[in-house]
């Protein structure tokens, strides 16, 4: 019987016996206690949480997919990620803040550490940026600068118009429009909100406390994952980083500004605010500037048996005296399980999570900058590796730090990225008569200067109030202004939220001297201009094809019928 089933003559039974023996050995290896990791295979694992770090996690998941590893991640917000991990509905969570922090929205901790055993592992650093949509004379502004105090006032409603004198002081080269500012905040529980409000509470407590009190919150008002706001005060709220950035980047979003991880405006092709730091320079949240800022980060270790919690303390980051430091820099955590419970009762899940954790901390960091983040420095990677190795059934790799490919590592242990970070140019120093024209974020194109130190009157080129203003890109008014594509109309202003006409000139709350709001028209070339084009050829071909489809089948049917008759006649 075996000879019939096994081709190859007499050697068939011996081959079958060898195969059976091999299978038996393999099966024995799988069930041997203590060796699950060495015999484990990749299985799908799932996580949920932070939208701040979602762009990085999605890319990393796509990268490891090529190696047979399936990582499913839902960007549902940090609060939901912590909740789902605590409930055991996901294998890992992602958050910018730990469990148990006091939340001023509730007057208590938003959540408590769960019964599930866990550890915090740093995964990626970055800057919380301020993405905005603002035009002057039909040309997008890409070099806007703001002090931290003005950011605080914008997001608490104390500054309502873009041409406010305080914002003009930050931007001496821009003739800012009398357009209403639309602050866009998160409506869901968000780690990005928590990071932003923590900074507000530490750096501008008087402004933040007054705003909280006005919104019925207890004071002193500290960190919160739920931003307090009133739509009646001109605020817009959206869930998730993609939705707040999506609102800002739409054409109807002109005048809007939001707080979001730097990766989102880079991806959307939009600029970000250059934020004033303690050294008196306006800087963008680039990977290098974040790396410099985080050299002052402190890691707090909380030994609570059986877990060791590593959390970040950022007070010195906010006040880092380096000229290059971006003040609102931080990093995100992945919350990993450290006990065989919930999904981790399946040994292969622990094995997969461990391999993914190694990838995040080492090889994955090489993509951080291109994704709009900053790679983790060596001290955070070392701390993270210790947490990965606490995951049950993970396959430990000895001397992993020595073989860890990370762009911040250097031979002397310092942060290479921070050491090589360029210093800001003098045109971005506070107090100068002009500002740098270079764009930021995903909009590197220059914004032309009005060359008049911010004046809105007189006969200087680019001014908006003189009798004969130059018809440059920033010309906004005047009886003799040239009607170029960038000259702003003096009437027809439209509310950016409703689309309704706005009567009169500047609003009572607007700064003086720039007239009313405006909507810039953009010239569009019509296909009828410029003679025959490719689009016309394609339309002609489409018409020919349509006619062919209409008359071709009947003609073919008639031809076949004729052939059939001829054949029948010849055969009869």
PDB file of N, CA and C in Angstrom, residues 131-135 140 162 179-184 236 243-258 270 494-499:
ATOM      1  N   UNK A 131      -0.657  74.373  13.403  1.00  0.00           N
ATOM      2  CA  UNK A 131      -0.933  74.410  11.972  1.00  0.00           C
ATOM      3  C   UNK A 131      -1.997  75.483  11.710  1.00  0.00           C
ATOM      4  N   UNK A 132      -1.795  76.274  10.664  1.00  0.00           N
ATOM      5  CA  UNK A 132      -2.715  77.387  10.419  1.00  0.00           C
ATOM      6  C   UNK A 132      -2.967  77.559   8.930  1.00  0.00           C
ATOM      7  N   UNK A 133      -4.022  78.306   8.617  1.00  0.00           N
ATOM      8  CA  UNK A 133      -4.417  78.596   7.241  1.00  0.00           C
ATOM      9  C   UNK A 133      -4.687  80.100   7.154  1.00  0.00           C
ATOM     10  N   UNK A 134      -3.736  80.820   6.561  1.00  0.00           N
ATOM     11  CA  UNK A 134      -3.843  82.272   6.524  1.00  0.00           C
ATOM     12  C   UNK A 134      -3.261  82.796   5.217  1.00  0.00           C
ATOM     13  N   UNK A 135      -3.976  83.696   4.573  1.00  0.00           N
ATOM     14  CA  UNK A 135      -3.530  84.317   3.328  1.00  0.00           C
ATOM     15  C   UNK A 135      -3.402  85.820   3.490  1.00  0.00           C
ATOM     16  N   UNK A 140      -0.516  82.480   0.377  1.00  0.00           N
ATOM     17  CA  UNK A 140      -0.477  81.819   1.680  1.00  0.00           C
ATOM     18  C   UNK A 140       0.704  82.309   2.509  1.00  0.00           C
ATOM     19  N   UNK A 162      -6.429  88.244  13.534  1.00  0.00           N
ATOM     20  CA  UNK A 162      -5.055  88.044  13.109  1.00  0.00           C
ATOM     21  C   UNK A 162      -4.250  89.340  13.075  1.00  0.00           C
ATOM     22  N   UNK A 179      -8.849  89.381   9.835  1.00  0.00           N
ATOM     23  CA  UNK A 179      -9.653  88.161   9.739  1.00  0.00           C
ATOM     24  C   UNK A 179      -9.807  87.542  11.121  1.00  0.00           C
ATOM     25  N   UNK A 180     -10.981  87.052  11.396  1.00  0.00           N
ATOM     26  CA  UNK A 180     -11.259  86.413  12.678  1.00  0.00           C
ATOM     27  C   UNK A 180     -10.424  85.138  12.817  1.00  0.00           C
ATOM     28  N   UNK A 181      -9.834  84.931  13.981  1.00  0.00           N
ATOM     29  CA  UNK A 181      -9.097  83.700  14.274  1.00  0.00           C
ATOM     30  C   UNK A 181     -10.102  82.626  14.674  1.00  0.00           C
ATOM     31  N   UNK A 182      -9.940  81.439  14.109  1.00  0.00           N
ATOM     32  CA  UNK A 182     -10.807  80.305  14.449  1.00  0.00           C
ATOM     33  C   UNK A 182      -9.962  79.234  15.127  1.00  0.00           C
ATOM     34  N   UNK A 183      -9.948  79.168  16.469  1.00  0.00           N
ATOM     35  CA  UNK A 183      -9.199  78.117  17.158  1.00  0.00           C
ATOM     36  C   UNK A 183      -9.915  76.769  16.992  1.00  0.00           C
ATOM     37  N   UNK A 184      -9.190  75.770  16.547  1.00  0.00           N
ATOM     38  CA  UNK A 184      -9.753  74.434  16.346  1.00  0.00           C
ATOM     39  C   UNK A 184      -9.138  73.509  17.394  1.00  0.00           C
ATOM     40  N   UNK A 236     -14.004  75.834  17.265  1.00  0.00           N
ATOM     41  CA  UNK A 236     -14.481  74.662  16.534  1.00  0.00           C
ATOM     42  C   UNK A 236     -13.820  73.443  17.161  1.00  0.00           C
ATOM     43  N   UNK A 243      -8.896  65.017  11.783  1.00  0.00           N
ATOM     44  CA  UNK A 243     -10.056  65.884  11.581  1.00  0.00           C
ATOM     45  C   UNK A 243      -9.771  67.348  11.910  1.00  0.00           C
ATOM     46  N   UNK A 244      -8.974  67.609  12.956  1.00  0.00           N
ATOM     47  CA  UNK A 244      -8.663  69.013  13.240  1.00  0.00           C
ATOM     48  C   UNK A 244      -7.758  69.583  12.144  1.00  0.00           C
ATOM     49  N   UNK A 245      -6.783  68.787  11.684  1.00  0.00           N
ATOM     50  CA  UNK A 245      -5.917  69.271  10.603  1.00  0.00           C
ATOM     51  C   UNK A 245      -6.699  69.356   9.295  1.00  0.00           C
ATOM     52  N   UNK A 246      -7.645  68.439   9.100  1.00  0.00           N
ATOM     53  CA  UNK A 246      -8.483  68.478   7.900  1.00  0.00           C
ATOM     54  C   UNK A 246      -9.347  69.721   7.847  1.00  0.00           C
ATOM     55  N   UNK A 247      -9.861  70.168   8.984  1.00  0.00           N
ATOM     56  CA  UNK A 247     -10.667  71.383   9.010  1.00  0.00           C
ATOM     57  C   UNK A 247      -9.816  72.589   8.629  1.00  0.00           C
ATOM     58  N   UNK A 248      -8.611  72.650   9.161  1.00  0.00           N
ATOM     59  CA  UNK A 248      -7.748  73.808   8.905  1.00  0.00           C
ATOM     60  C   UNK A 248      -7.355  73.885   7.439  1.00  0.00           C
ATOM     61  N   UNK A 249      -7.080  72.759   6.824  1.00  0.00           N
ATOM     62  CA  UNK A 249      -6.528  72.798   5.470  1.00  0.00           C
ATOM     63  C   UNK A 249      -7.579  72.986   4.377  1.00  0.00           C
ATOM     64  N   UNK A 250      -8.855  72.908   4.697  1.00  0.00           N
ATOM     65  CA  UNK A 250      -9.872  73.103   3.668  1.00  0.00           C
ATOM     66  C   UNK A 250      -9.945  74.582   3.283  1.00  0.00           C
ATOM     67  N   UNK A 251     -10.371  74.886   2.067  1.00  0.00           N
ATOM     68  CA  UNK A 251     -10.453  76.295   1.645  1.00  0.00           C
ATOM     69  C   UNK A 251     -11.303  77.146   2.571  1.00  0.00           C
ATOM     70  N   UNK A 252     -12.370  76.550   3.123  1.00  0.00           N
ATOM     71  CA  UNK A 252     -13.240  77.304   4.035  1.00  0.00           C
ATOM     72  C   UNK A 252     -12.605  77.505   5.405  1.00  0.00           C
ATOM     73  N   UNK A 253     -11.443  76.900   5.617  1.00  0.00           N
ATOM     74  CA  UNK A 253     -10.781  76.997   6.919  1.00  0.00           C
ATOM     75  C   UNK A 253      -9.826  78.156   7.045  1.00  0.00           C
ATOM     76  N   UNK A 254      -9.860  79.098   6.088  1.00  0.00           N
ATOM     77  CA  UNK A 254      -8.940  80.228   6.199  1.00  0.00           C
ATOM     78  C   UNK A 254      -9.206  81.001   7.487  1.00  0.00           C
ATOM     79  N   UNK A 255      -8.132  81.306   8.197  1.00  0.00           N
ATOM     80  CA  UNK A 255      -8.230  81.965   9.494  1.00  0.00           C
ATOM     81  C   UNK A 255      -8.125  80.991  10.650  1.00  0.00           C
ATOM     82  N   UNK A 256      -8.181  79.685  10.372  1.00  0.00           N
ATOM     83  CA  UNK A 256      -8.173  78.677  11.433  1.00  0.00           C
ATOM     84  C   UNK A 256      -6.752  78.323  11.857  1.00  0.00           C
ATOM     85  N   UNK A 257      -6.629  77.874  13.097  1.00  0.00           N
ATOM     86  CA  UNK A 257      -5.368  77.399  13.652  1.00  0.00           C
ATOM     87  C   UNK A 257      -5.680  76.270  14.617  1.00  0.00           C
ATOM     88  N   UNK A 258      -4.832  75.245  14.649  1.00  0.00           N
ATOM     89  CA  UNK A 258      -5.048  74.115  15.555  1.00  0.00           C
ATOM     90  C   UNK A 258      -3.724  73.643  16.120  1.00  0.00           C
ATOM     91  N   UNK A 270       1.047  72.079   4.712  1.00  0.00           N
ATOM     92  CA  UNK A 270       0.674  73.336   5.350  1.00  0.00           C
ATOM     93  C   UNK A 270       1.769  73.812   6.308  1.00  0.00           C
ATOM     94  N   UNK A 494     -16.256  87.524   3.304  1.00  0.00           N
ATOM     95  CA  UNK A 494     -17.114  86.382   3.615  1.00  0.00           C
ATOM     96  C   UNK A 494     -16.663  85.765   4.918  1.00  0.00           C
ATOM     97  N   UNK A 495     -17.608  85.397   5.779  1.00  0.00           N
ATOM     98  CA  UNK A 495     -17.288  84.711   7.017  1.00  0.00           C
ATOM     99  C   UNK A 495     -16.706  83.342   6.683  1.00  0.00           C
ATOM    100  N   UNK A 496     -15.501  82.986   7.184  1.00  0.00           N
ATOM    101  CA  UNK A 496     -14.872  81.727   6.793  1.00  0.00           C
ATOM    102  C   UNK A 496     -15.595  80.496   7.306  1.00  0.00           C
ATOM    103  N   UNK A 497     -16.471  80.651   8.289  1.00  0.00           N
ATOM    104  CA  UNK A 497     -17.192  79.500   8.819  1.00  0.00           C
ATOM    105  C   UNK A 497     -18.542  79.302   8.148  1.00  0.00           C
ATOM    106  N   UNK A 498     -19.267  80.399   7.916  1.00  0.00           N
ATOM    107  CA  UNK A 498     -20.624  80.262   7.399  1.00  0.00           C
ATOM    108  C   UNK A 498     -20.725  80.511   5.908  1.00  0.00           C
ATOM    109  N   UNK A 499     -19.781  81.257   5.341  1.00  0.00           N
ATOM    110  CA  UNK A 499     -19.864  81.630   3.933  1.00  0.00           C
ATOM    111  C   UNK A 499     -20.771  82.818   3.689  1.00  0.00           C
TER     112      UNK A 499
END
